[in-house]
Short mmCIF file of C-alpha atoms in Angstrom, two decimals:
data_model
loop_
_atom_site.label_atom_id
_atom_site.label_comp_id
_atom_site.label_asym_id
_atom_site.label_seq_id
_atom_site.Cartn_x
_atom_site.Cartn_y
_atom_site.Cartn_z
CA MET L 1 88.60 97.41 81.32
CA THR L 2 86.60 100.50 80.02
CA CYS L 3 84.43 100.37 76.98
CA ASP L 4 83.46 103.61 75.03
CA ALA L 5 80.05 102.46 74.36
CA ASP L 6 79.33 101.71 77.99
CA ILE L 7 80.69 105.19 79.11
CA LEU L 8 78.61 106.94 76.37
CA ALA L 9 75.44 105.03 77.50
CA PHE L 10 76.14 106.17 80.90
CA ALA L 11 76.68 109.66 80.06
CA ARG L 12 73.34 109.75 78.53
CA ARG L 13 71.59 108.24 81.49
CA GLU L 14 73.40 110.93 83.70
CA ALA L 15 72.14 113.62 81.43
CA GLY L 16 68.76 112.66 82.39
CA ASP L 17 66.07 115.18 80.95
CA MET L 18 68.85 117.65 79.93
CA PRO L 19 68.79 117.86 76.06
CA VAL L 20 72.34 116.99 74.96
CA THR L 21 74.18 115.12 72.13
CA LEU L 22 77.60 113.51 72.51
CA GLU L 23 80.36 113.18 70.06
CA VAL L 24 83.85 111.87 70.39
CA GLN L 25 86.78 113.53 68.65
CA ALA L 26 89.70 111.52 69.81
CA SER L 27 92.72 113.73 71.15
CA SER L 28 95.17 113.53 73.90
CA GLY L 29 94.26 114.12 77.59
CA ASP L 30 90.82 114.57 79.12
CA GLY L 31 88.72 117.37 77.87
CA TYR L 32 85.19 118.48 76.31
CA ASP L 33 83.81 121.27 74.31
CA ILE L 34 80.37 122.27 75.06
CA GLN L 35 78.49 124.05 72.35
CA PRO L 36 74.98 125.45 72.72
CA MET L 37 72.71 123.69 70.30
CA GLY L 38 68.94 124.72 69.84
CA ASP L 39 67.42 124.29 73.34
CA GLY L 40 70.34 122.00 74.59
CA HIS L 41 74.08 121.31 74.07
CA HIS L 42 76.45 119.46 71.97
CA ILE L 43 79.23 117.85 73.92
CA ILE L 44 82.52 117.02 72.09
CA GLY L 45 84.83 114.87 74.31
CA THR L 46 88.58 114.08 73.62
CA ASN L 47 87.40 110.56 74.68
CA ALA L 48 84.20 108.94 75.90
CA ARG L 49 85.11 109.99 79.41
CA GLY L 50 85.30 113.63 78.34
CA CYS L 51 81.63 113.45 77.03
CA LEU L 52 80.47 112.28 80.73
CA HIS L 53 82.50 114.98 82.26
CA GLY L 54 80.96 117.51 79.99
CA VAL L 55 77.65 116.28 81.37
CA TYR L 56 78.68 116.72 84.87
CA HIS L 57 79.93 120.30 83.97
CA LEU L 58 76.46 121.16 82.84
CA ARG L 59 75.00 119.49 85.73
CA MET L 60 76.93 121.76 87.92
CA GLY L 61 75.27 124.66 86.31
CA ARG L 62 78.45 125.74 84.50
CA PRO L 63 78.40 127.67 81.27
CA ALA L 64 79.27 126.29 77.86
CA GLY L 65 82.87 126.33 76.46
CA ARG L 66 85.98 124.44 75.87
CA HIS L 67 87.71 122.82 78.99
CA HIS L 68 90.86 120.56 79.04
CA ALA L 69 92.28 119.13 82.32
CA ALA L 70 95.63 120.68 83.49
CA PHE L 71 96.74 117.38 84.88
CA SER L 72 96.38 114.27 82.91
CA ILE L 73 96.15 112.11 86.09
CA ARG L 74 93.47 112.77 88.85
CA GLY L 75 92.41 110.31 91.30
CA VAL L 76 92.14 108.63 94.41
CA ASN L 77 94.27 106.01 96.44
CA THR L 78 92.14 104.16 99.03
CA CYS L 79 95.42 102.56 100.27
CA GLU L 80 95.01 99.65 102.63
CA SER L 81 91.49 100.48 103.93
CA LEU L 82 89.53 99.14 101.00
CA SER L 83 88.46 96.10 102.95
CA SER L 84 86.96 98.56 105.70
CA HIS L 85 84.36 100.04 102.80
CA THR L 86 80.95 98.87 102.59
CA PRO L 87 79.83 98.16 99.16
CA ASP L 88 77.44 101.10 99.25
CA LYS L 89 80.39 103.50 100.79
CA LEU L 90 82.60 102.46 97.89
CA ARG L 91 79.73 102.89 95.17
CA LEU L 92 79.27 106.35 96.47
CA LEU L 93 82.99 107.23 96.41
CA ILE L 94 83.39 105.96 92.66
CA ASP L 95 80.25 107.87 91.85
CA ARG L 96 81.73 111.15 93.46
CA MET L 97 85.15 110.34 91.67
CA GLY L 98 83.12 110.54 88.30
CA LYS L 99 81.29 113.88 89.27
CA TRP L 100 84.76 115.33 90.42
CA ARG L 101 85.78 114.35 86.80
CA MET L 102 88.54 112.11 87.92
CA ASN L 103 90.07 109.08 86.03
CA ARG L 104 92.35 107.03 88.38
CA LEU L 105 91.53 104.77 91.20
CA ILE L 106 94.28 103.08 92.90
CA VAL L 107 93.21 99.85 94.73
CA HIS L 108 95.66 97.51 96.66
CA THR L 109 95.47 94.09 95.33
CA CYS L 110 96.31 92.47 98.77
CA TYR L 111 93.72 94.43 100.79
CA GLY L 112 90.04 94.34 99.79
CA TRP L 113 90.14 93.82 95.90
CA ARG L 114 88.89 90.28 96.32
CA HIS L 115 86.02 91.69 98.30
CA HIS L 116 85.18 94.41 95.92
CA ARG L 117 86.37 93.35 92.70
CA ASP L 118 83.00 93.05 90.58
CA LEU L 119 81.76 96.18 92.01
CA ILE L 120 84.88 98.19 91.33
CA ILE L 121 85.20 96.92 87.53
CA GLU L 122 81.42 97.92 87.00
CA GLU L 123 81.36 101.14 88.55
CA CYS L 124 84.68 102.35 87.26
CA GLY L 125 84.16 100.80 83.75
CA LYS L 126 80.91 102.97 83.18
CA ARG L 127 82.90 106.30 84.19
CA GLY L 128 85.88 105.59 82.37
CA ILE L 129 87.93 105.47 85.49
CA GLU L 130 91.28 103.39 85.06
CA LEU L 131 92.44 100.95 87.57
CA VAL L 132 95.74 100.85 89.13
CA PHE L 133 96.68 97.78 90.99
CA TYR L 134 99.04 98.79 93.82
CA VAL L 135 100.97 95.62 94.38
CA TYR L 136 102.93 94.91 97.78
CA THR L 137 105.16 92.65 95.88
CA SER L 138 106.62 90.55 98.99
CA ILE L 139 102.98 89.49 99.73
CA VAL L 140 101.78 88.82 96.09
CA PHE L 141 104.99 87.48 94.61
CA LEU L 142 106.26 85.16 97.51
CA PRO L 143 104.43 81.91 98.37
CA LYS L 144 102.28 82.48 101.64
CA ASP L 145 104.36 79.66 103.25
CA ALA L 146 107.77 81.40 102.36
CA PRO L 147 110.62 80.43 104.82
CA SER L 148 111.36 83.39 107.07
CA ARG L 149 114.82 83.26 106.14
CA TRP L 150 113.95 84.61 102.91
CA LEU L 151 112.56 87.92 104.37
CA ALA L 152 114.41 91.27 105.54
CA LYS L 153 116.28 90.78 108.82
CA ASN L 154 117.76 92.90 111.50
CA ALA L 155 121.34 93.36 112.29
CA GLU L 156 121.33 90.16 114.30
CA GLY L 157 120.07 88.32 111.43
CA GLN L 158 116.43 87.84 112.86
CA PRO L 159 113.59 88.44 110.20
CA PHE L 160 111.42 91.45 111.01
CA THR L 161 108.35 89.41 110.14
CA HIS L 162 107.95 85.61 109.82
CA LYS L 163 105.66 85.84 106.95
CA PRO L 164 104.99 88.34 104.11
CA GLU L 165 103.00 91.02 105.49
CA CYS L 166 102.53 94.71 104.63
CA GLU L 167 105.92 95.89 106.00
CA THR L 168 107.86 92.73 104.46
CA ARG L 169 110.56 93.08 102.28
CA PRO L 170 112.88 89.99 100.72
CA CYS L 171 116.48 89.63 101.80
CA LEU L 172 118.67 90.13 98.60
CA ASN L 173 121.27 87.42 99.87
CA GLU L 174 118.66 84.44 99.72
CA PRO L 175 118.80 83.27 95.86
CA GLU L 176 116.14 80.68 96.36
CA GLY L 177 113.88 83.61 97.57
CA LEU L 178 114.73 85.80 94.78
CA LYS L 179 113.85 82.99 92.24
CA ALA L 180 110.68 82.60 94.00
CA PHE L 181 110.01 86.34 93.77
CA GLU L 182 110.75 86.39 90.08
CA ALA L 183 108.43 83.33 89.39
CA GLY L 184 105.65 84.93 91.55
CA ALA L 185 105.98 88.20 89.46
CA GLU L 186 105.57 86.07 86.13
CA ARG L 187 102.56 84.19 87.48
CA PHE L 188 100.97 87.50 88.59
CA PHE L 189 101.28 89.13 85.30
CA ALA L 190 100.17 86.07 83.51
CA GLN L 191 97.06 85.50 85.52
CA ASP L 192 95.94 88.27 88.07
CA CYS L 193 96.30 91.63 86.46
CA GLY L 194 93.52 91.35 83.77
CA PRO L 195 91.24 94.31 84.88
CA ALA L 196 94.28 96.91 85.54
CA HIS L 197 95.26 99.46 83.14
CA HIS L 198 98.34 100.13 85.25
CA VAL L 199 100.44 98.06 87.83
CA LEU L 200 102.35 99.74 90.52
CA ALA L 201 105.11 97.91 92.48
CA MET L 202 105.72 98.66 95.91
CA THR L 203 108.23 97.16 98.48
CA GLY L 204 107.14 96.86 102.11
CA ASP L 205 105.60 99.59 103.81
CA GLY L 206 107.68 101.33 106.64
CA TYR L 207 111.36 101.48 107.23
CA SER L 208 112.18 97.55 107.88
CA HIS L 209 115.12 97.48 105.16
CA CYS L 210 117.27 94.52 105.57
CA ARG L 211 120.39 94.89 107.76
CA CYS L 212 121.87 91.44 107.54
CA PRO L 213 125.50 91.63 106.64
CA ALA L 214 125.25 91.08 103.08
CA CYS L 215 122.38 93.75 102.66
CA ALA L 216 123.50 96.27 105.37
CA SER L 217 125.76 98.59 103.18
CA LEU L 218 122.98 98.71 100.40
CA SER L 219 120.76 101.82 100.51
CA ALA L 220 116.81 101.43 100.48
CA VAL L 221 116.81 102.37 96.79
CA GLU L 222 119.56 99.91 96.11
CA GLN L 223 117.81 97.02 97.96
CA TRP L 224 114.88 97.76 95.84
CA GLN L 225 116.38 97.94 92.39
CA PRO L 226 116.93 94.30 91.84
CA LEU L 227 113.37 93.56 92.83
CA LEU L 228 111.98 96.32 90.64
CA ARG L 229 114.03 95.00 87.67
CA ARG L 230 112.45 91.56 88.15
CA PHE L 231 108.91 93.12 88.32
CA ILE L 232 109.40 95.21 85.06
CA ASP L 233 110.98 92.16 83.30
CA ALA L 234 107.91 89.91 84.24
CA GLY L 235 105.48 92.82 83.18
CA ARG L 236 106.95 93.48 79.85
CA ALA L 237 107.13 89.80 78.95
CA LYS L 238 103.84 88.59 80.37
CA ALA L 239 101.57 91.65 80.04
CA PRO L 240 103.12 94.15 77.66
CA GLU L 241 99.98 96.15 77.34
CA LYS L 242 100.16 97.09 80.95
CA LYS L 243 101.55 100.46 82.12
CA LEU L 244 104.07 99.84 84.78
CA GLU L 245 104.81 102.12 87.81
CA THR L 246 106.47 102.34 91.16
CA ILE L 247 106.72 104.75 94.09
CA SER L 248 109.07 107.08 95.53
CA TYR L 249 108.57 106.76 99.36
CA VAL L 250 110.27 107.32 102.47
CA HIS L 251 114.18 106.51 102.34
CA ARG L 252 113.73 106.31 98.47
CA TYR L 253 113.03 110.14 97.67
CA ARG L 254 116.49 110.76 95.97
CA PRO L 255 116.58 109.37 92.34
CA PRO L 256 119.32 106.62 92.22
CA ALA L 257 122.58 107.23 90.60
CA ASP L 258 121.98 104.51 88.02
CA MET L 259 118.41 105.39 86.30
CA SER L 260 118.33 102.77 83.88
CA ILE L 261 115.86 100.45 85.65
CA HIS L 262 113.50 103.52 86.58
CA ARG L 263 113.68 104.73 82.96
CA ARG L 264 111.94 101.41 81.95
CA LEU L 265 108.78 102.44 83.77
CA ASP L 266 105.76 104.43 82.28
CA HIS L 267 104.75 106.33 85.45
CA LEU L 268 106.19 107.22 88.90
CA MET L 269 104.08 108.08 92.11
CA PHE L 270 105.75 110.53 94.49
CA ASP L 271 104.47 110.26 97.88
CA LEU L 272 104.37 113.36 100.10
CA PHE L 273 103.99 111.23 103.29
CA PRO L 274 106.48 113.20 105.65
CA ARG L 275 105.39 116.66 104.57
CA MET L 276 104.40 119.42 106.89
CA ILE L 277 100.67 119.84 105.86
CA TRP L 278 100.35 123.57 107.24
CA ARG L 279 102.67 125.06 104.72
CA PRO L 280 102.99 124.59 100.67
CA ILE L 281 105.61 122.11 99.40
CA GLY L 282 108.81 123.76 98.92
CA ALA L 283 108.04 126.39 101.71
CA GLU L 284 110.00 126.62 104.97
CA HIS L 285 108.07 126.54 108.27
CA PRO L 286 108.84 127.99 111.88
CA THR L 287 110.07 124.67 113.42
CA LEU L 288 112.39 121.94 111.81
CA PRO L 289 111.46 118.72 113.41
CA ASP L 290 113.67 115.83 113.02
CA HIS L 291 112.42 113.77 109.92
CA GLY L 292 113.27 110.36 109.04
CA GLU L 293 114.78 110.98 105.73
CA VAL L 294 118.07 112.25 107.38
CA GLN L 295 118.76 108.41 107.94
CA ALA L 296 118.69 107.40 104.39
CA ASP L 297 120.03 110.80 102.82
CA PRO L 298 122.49 112.81 105.23
CA GLN L 299 122.25 115.65 102.91
CA SER L 300 118.61 116.23 104.01
CA ALA L 301 119.98 117.14 107.52
CA GLY L 302 118.98 120.85 108.24
CA VAL L 303 116.56 121.08 105.40
CA HIS L 304 112.98 121.58 106.00
CA ILE L 305 111.05 118.56 104.89
CA ASN L 306 108.86 120.47 102.42
CA VAL L 307 111.78 122.04 100.83
CA TYR L 308 113.46 118.66 100.85
CA LEU L 309 110.51 116.94 98.99
CA MET L 310 110.24 119.84 96.56
CA GLU L 311 113.70 119.49 95.52
CA ARG L 312 113.59 115.70 95.25
CA LEU L 313 110.22 116.20 93.03
CA LYS L 314 112.04 118.71 90.72
CA GLU L 315 115.05 116.20 90.35
CA TRP L 316 112.70 113.25 89.59
CA ARG L 317 110.99 115.51 86.90
CA GLU L 318 114.51 116.22 85.31
CA LYS L 319 115.42 112.63 85.34
CA PHE L 320 112.36 110.64 84.95
CA PRO L 321 111.12 110.32 81.30
CA GLY L 322 107.69 109.18 82.01
CA LYS L 323 104.57 110.45 83.68
CA LEU L 324 105.35 111.83 87.19
CA TYR L 325 102.33 112.18 89.56
CA VAL L 326 102.13 113.16 93.17
CA PHE L 327 100.28 111.38 96.07
CA ASP L 328 99.15 113.25 98.85
CA ASP L 329 97.78 111.70 102.18
CA LEU L 330 95.10 114.31 102.88
CA ASN L 331 92.60 111.88 104.73
CA ARG L 332 95.39 109.73 105.80
CA HIS L 333 95.13 106.93 108.62
CA GLY L 334 96.92 109.14 111.21
CA THR L 335 94.32 111.94 110.96
CA PHE L 336 91.87 109.59 112.47
CA SER L 337 88.96 111.01 110.49
CA CYS L 338 89.75 114.53 111.99
CA PRO L 339 89.61 117.49 109.73
CA GLN L 340 92.54 118.84 108.06
CA PRO L 341 92.12 122.59 107.42
CA CYS L 342 94.67 123.10 104.63
CA THR L 343 92.70 123.43 101.39
CA GLY L 344 94.42 126.78 100.63
CA VAL L 345 97.83 125.13 101.10
CA MET L 346 97.02 122.27 98.83
CA LEU L 347 95.70 124.69 95.96
CA GLU L 348 99.03 126.48 96.11
CA ASP L 349 100.71 122.92 95.92
CA LEU L 350 98.83 122.29 92.57
CA LYS L 351 99.94 125.56 91.24
CA GLN L 352 103.45 124.68 91.74
CA PHE L 353 103.15 121.21 90.66
CA GLN L 354 101.90 122.36 87.22
CA ARG L 355 104.52 124.94 86.93
CA ILE L 356 107.13 122.45 87.24
CA GLY L 357 105.70 119.80 84.97
CA VAL L 358 103.96 117.25 87.35
CA ASP L 359 101.58 115.38 85.23
CA GLY L 360 98.91 114.60 87.98
CA MET L 361 97.61 114.26 91.59
CA VAL L 362 96.05 111.48 93.64
CA TYR L 363 94.58 111.85 97.18
CA GLU L 364 94.13 109.33 99.80
CA VAL L 365 90.57 108.78 100.72
CA LEU L 366 89.53 106.26 103.48
CA VAL L 367 86.23 105.12 104.86
CA GLY L 368 84.69 107.82 106.92
CA CYS L 369 85.83 110.70 104.69
CA ASP L 370 82.57 112.99 105.31
CA SER L 371 84.61 115.82 106.87
CA PHE L 372 86.86 115.82 103.71
CA ILE L 373 84.35 115.78 100.88
CA GLU L 374 83.91 119.60 100.37
CA GLN L 375 87.67 119.76 100.61
CA LEU L 376 88.23 117.04 98.04
CA GLY L 377 85.55 118.64 95.68
CA ILE L 378 87.50 121.82 95.62
CA LEU L 379 90.92 120.30 95.03
CA ALA L 380 89.31 118.02 92.25
CA ASP L 381 87.95 121.08 90.54
CA ALA L 382 91.43 122.57 90.78
CA LEU L 383 93.02 119.51 88.84
CA TRP L 384 91.45 120.99 85.85
CA SER L 385 92.53 124.41 86.17
CA PRO L 386 94.48 125.18 89.50
CA HIS L 387 94.50 128.93 88.65
CA ASP L 388 90.83 129.40 88.41
CA VAL L 389 89.55 128.08 91.70
CA SER L 390 88.55 130.99 93.81
CA TYR L 391 89.04 130.12 97.68
CA THR L 392 89.29 132.25 100.79
CA PRO L 393 91.08 130.27 103.68
CA THR L 394 89.05 129.90 106.69
CA PRO L 395 90.20 131.52 110.18
CA VAL L 396 91.31 128.17 111.32
CA GLU L 397 93.47 127.73 108.13
CA ARG L 398 95.19 131.06 108.47
CA TRP L 399 95.94 130.28 112.22
CA LEU L 400 97.52 126.94 111.08
CA THR L 401 99.33 128.45 108.20
CA ASP L 402 100.63 131.29 110.58
CA HIS L 403 101.68 128.74 113.37
CA ALA L 404 102.31 125.49 111.52
CA PRO L 405 102.11 123.04 114.53
CA PRO L 406 104.34 120.17 113.84
CA ALA L 407 101.51 117.27 113.65
CA VAL L 408 98.38 116.79 111.78
CA LEU L 409 96.36 116.32 114.97
CA PHE L 410 96.83 120.18 115.30
CA PHE L 411 94.27 120.49 118.20
CA ARG L 412 96.25 118.36 120.76
CA LYS L 413 96.70 120.44 123.98
CA PRO L 414 100.48 120.46 123.75
CA LEU L 415 100.39 122.35 120.47
CA GLY L 416 98.74 125.46 121.67
CA PHE L 417 95.98 125.41 119.23
CA PRO L 418 93.01 127.83 120.72
CA TRP L 419 90.44 125.32 120.88
CA ASP L 420 87.87 127.53 122.58
CA ARG L 421 88.27 129.97 119.95
CA PHE L 422 87.75 127.75 117.01
CA ALA L 423 85.80 124.69 118.39
CA ASP L 424 82.26 126.13 116.95
CA GLN L 425 83.89 125.75 113.43
CA TRP L 426 82.86 122.08 113.42
CA GLU L 427 79.60 120.38 113.92
CA ASP L 428 78.83 118.83 117.13
CA VAL L 429 79.66 115.08 116.08
CA VAL L 430 82.88 116.19 114.43
CA ARG L 431 83.75 118.20 117.29
CA ARG L 432 83.06 115.56 120.05
CA HIS L 433 85.21 113.22 117.96
CA MET L 434 88.07 115.51 117.78
CA GLU L 435 87.94 116.06 121.42
CA ASN L 436 87.88 112.30 122.01
CA ILE L 437 90.79 111.95 119.82
CA ARG L 438 92.73 114.26 121.55
CA ASP L 439 92.19 113.01 124.93
CA ALA L 440 92.71 109.55 124.11
CA TYR L 441 95.80 110.26 122.00
CA ASP L 442 97.45 112.30 124.86
CA GLU L 443 96.16 109.92 127.51
CA PRO L 444 95.16 106.43 126.25
CA THR L 445 93.51 105.45 129.36
CA HIS L 446 90.69 102.75 129.19
CA ALA L 447 88.26 105.42 130.09
CA ASN L 448 89.37 107.92 127.29
CA VAL L 449 89.58 105.37 124.65
CA ARG L 450 86.03 103.66 125.63
CA ARG L 451 84.51 107.12 125.32
CA LEU L 452 86.17 107.40 121.78
CA LEU L 453 84.99 103.97 120.74
CA GLU L 454 81.40 104.54 122.21
CA HIS L 455 80.91 107.64 120.30
CA MET L 456 82.16 106.30 116.95
CA ASN L 457 79.75 103.45 117.75
CA ALA L 458 76.98 105.91 117.73
CA HIS L 459 78.02 107.45 114.31
CA PRO L 460 79.36 104.30 112.48
CA ASP L 461 79.30 105.77 108.87
CA ARG L 462 81.11 109.02 110.02
CA PHE L 463 84.34 107.85 110.94
CA HIS L 464 87.36 105.33 109.85
CA ARG L 465 85.96 103.50 112.72
CA LEU L 466 87.75 100.14 112.69
CA ASN L 467 91.34 101.28 112.01
CA ILE L 468 90.81 103.96 114.72
CA ALA L 469 89.52 101.44 117.30
CA PHE L 470 92.46 99.20 116.32
CA ASN L 471 95.03 101.95 117.12
CA PHE L 472 93.68 103.16 120.25
CA LEU L 473 92.94 99.79 121.82
CA LYS L 474 96.56 98.97 121.11
CA MET L 475 97.63 102.13 122.91
CA ALA L 476 95.28 101.51 125.79
CA HIS L 477 96.44 98.06 126.11
CA LYS L 478 100.18 99.21 126.18
CA LEU L 479 99.60 101.87 128.87
CA VAL L 480 97.54 99.33 131.11
CA PRO L 481 97.11 95.63 129.85
CA ILE L 482 93.54 94.68 129.02
CA ALA L 483 92.66 91.57 131.27
CA ASP L 484 91.45 88.28 130.38
CA LEU L 485 92.27 88.18 126.54
CA THR L 486 91.34 85.62 124.31
CA GLU L 487 93.75 84.32 121.57
CA THR L 488 91.78 86.33 119.00
CA GLU L 489 92.08 89.47 120.88
CA ARG L 490 95.68 89.06 121.85
CA ARG L 491 96.54 88.28 117.94
CA PHE L 492 94.74 91.60 117.19
CA LEU L 493 96.56 93.74 119.51
CA THR L 494 99.85 92.46 118.60
CA ILE L 495 99.73 92.28 114.83
CA THR L 496 101.39 95.30 113.35
CA LYS L 497 98.86 96.36 110.52
CA MET L 498 95.01 95.94 110.98
CA TRP L 499 94.86 94.97 107.16
CA ASP L 500 97.01 91.84 107.59
CA TYR L 501 94.63 90.71 110.30
CA MET L 502 91.44 91.40 108.51
CA GLU L 503 92.17 90.26 104.95
CA PRO L 504 92.02 86.51 105.64
CA TYR L 505 88.43 86.75 106.53
CA ASP L 506 85.36 86.32 104.10
CA ASP L 507 83.78 89.38 105.93
CA PRO L 508 86.73 91.41 107.22
CA ARG L 509 84.71 94.41 108.72
CA GLN L 510 82.55 91.94 110.64
CA ALA L 511 85.85 90.32 112.01
CA VAL L 512 87.34 93.44 113.12
CA ASP L 513 84.07 94.86 114.36
CA ALA L 514 83.41 91.61 116.41
CA VAL L 515 86.87 91.89 118.10
CA THR L 516 86.96 95.60 118.81
CA GLN L 517 83.51 95.58 120.52
CA SER L 518 84.67 92.52 122.59
CA LEU L 519 87.90 94.50 123.69
CA LEU L 520 85.52 97.68 124.40
CA ARG L 521 83.60 95.76 126.77
CA LYS L 522 86.88 94.63 128.57
CA LEU L 523 87.85 98.34 129.20
#
């Protein structure tokens, strides 16, 4: 947990030789008032974190004055990639968050927390960055040896997974499993959530909702609500000081008819995962590709996905009394560390979110986020004042906004992007990576994937190397099976998510690196 004295001491260290004095005048939200005083400045923060933000304001060469954040929640979600970060990379990310004047870091307790716990607590604590524990409830609350019959099943009654994993959900027709889930929730809140300020409950990732005869008639939201109630009951009973949250995500965008369970939450995260990235939320676009929400919400048929998401966001704002914030997957896994020239679009999003009363914004940031640093800095600045950020879209951005290709990998050959016209917009290392991704994605031959992996090996700190290798090795193996696999290699190529493979290891990065390099030699 954060301590004001530690934050103020850190702020004085960050000020260095700048003559400043610090004062806290407690008030709501994050803000600071910088007043000239003699040869220096007096910084009055609404909290200790505000004093630190005032120091960074001066460090950026900005003038004195009063500043208050437009969004009360401003942060980063590392998603499941935390195990892929080196300690130095993670320390650098948290340092950047402080200088970006952010206040929220979301960490996934199942993936990487145990490897980086002490570093995260120390680095976030001295910057006043609040921790959100993102809890995959099936993995955390159910026993590791839970019988597979407790887990979500297909229409034939076969479990989607045979042990709790990233995409696992419980079956509601298994009383013993529900009792174990409830006991696990109580144990977690009593023993394992100490450093967190907030705890966010997540059902399984993906779309594997239970389709057994007893559950098939229930929507994704209806299957989640009984589990969410157990999470809230345990949290309120065992750790009443914690703020409780959940996420509005795929197949759960429309608020439930009965909001009584959700109204007991403090915060709600609204994930923009299926959005069209080249147009603002709420705007239509030239094409209307099929989107998965039609399966869960027939009313979304024929509605542009960005329009649908804005309608649902407004609906949550009307019905949900707590703090509502948005999560956008800027540097998402599926971009494969390739640039996303959409800064102007995302700045427009923030203006709209402020207008409808959204409380905050968090962005996905993965290992190898170098291509996104400038972009994230601009967006972080806008979280303090969306209308005051001056930005001119690049020629690439203007082309993408005009043409709105239906993919985040906009430079793929089938999408008509004029590569020869714009390729020199990126430095050689990034441009070659984009070309390799393009070729390997469209044709995952062993030669194309080998070229991609070898280029990343030559620049190991520039890209989300391990997860990209995982995905493209699987693609290559599906196209032409890789010969003479060891049992470890076979398990790596058949597991659904890399995170579930790597987490049991004491050195997960080394474990994945070893198997990817072994497979690379066999391509």
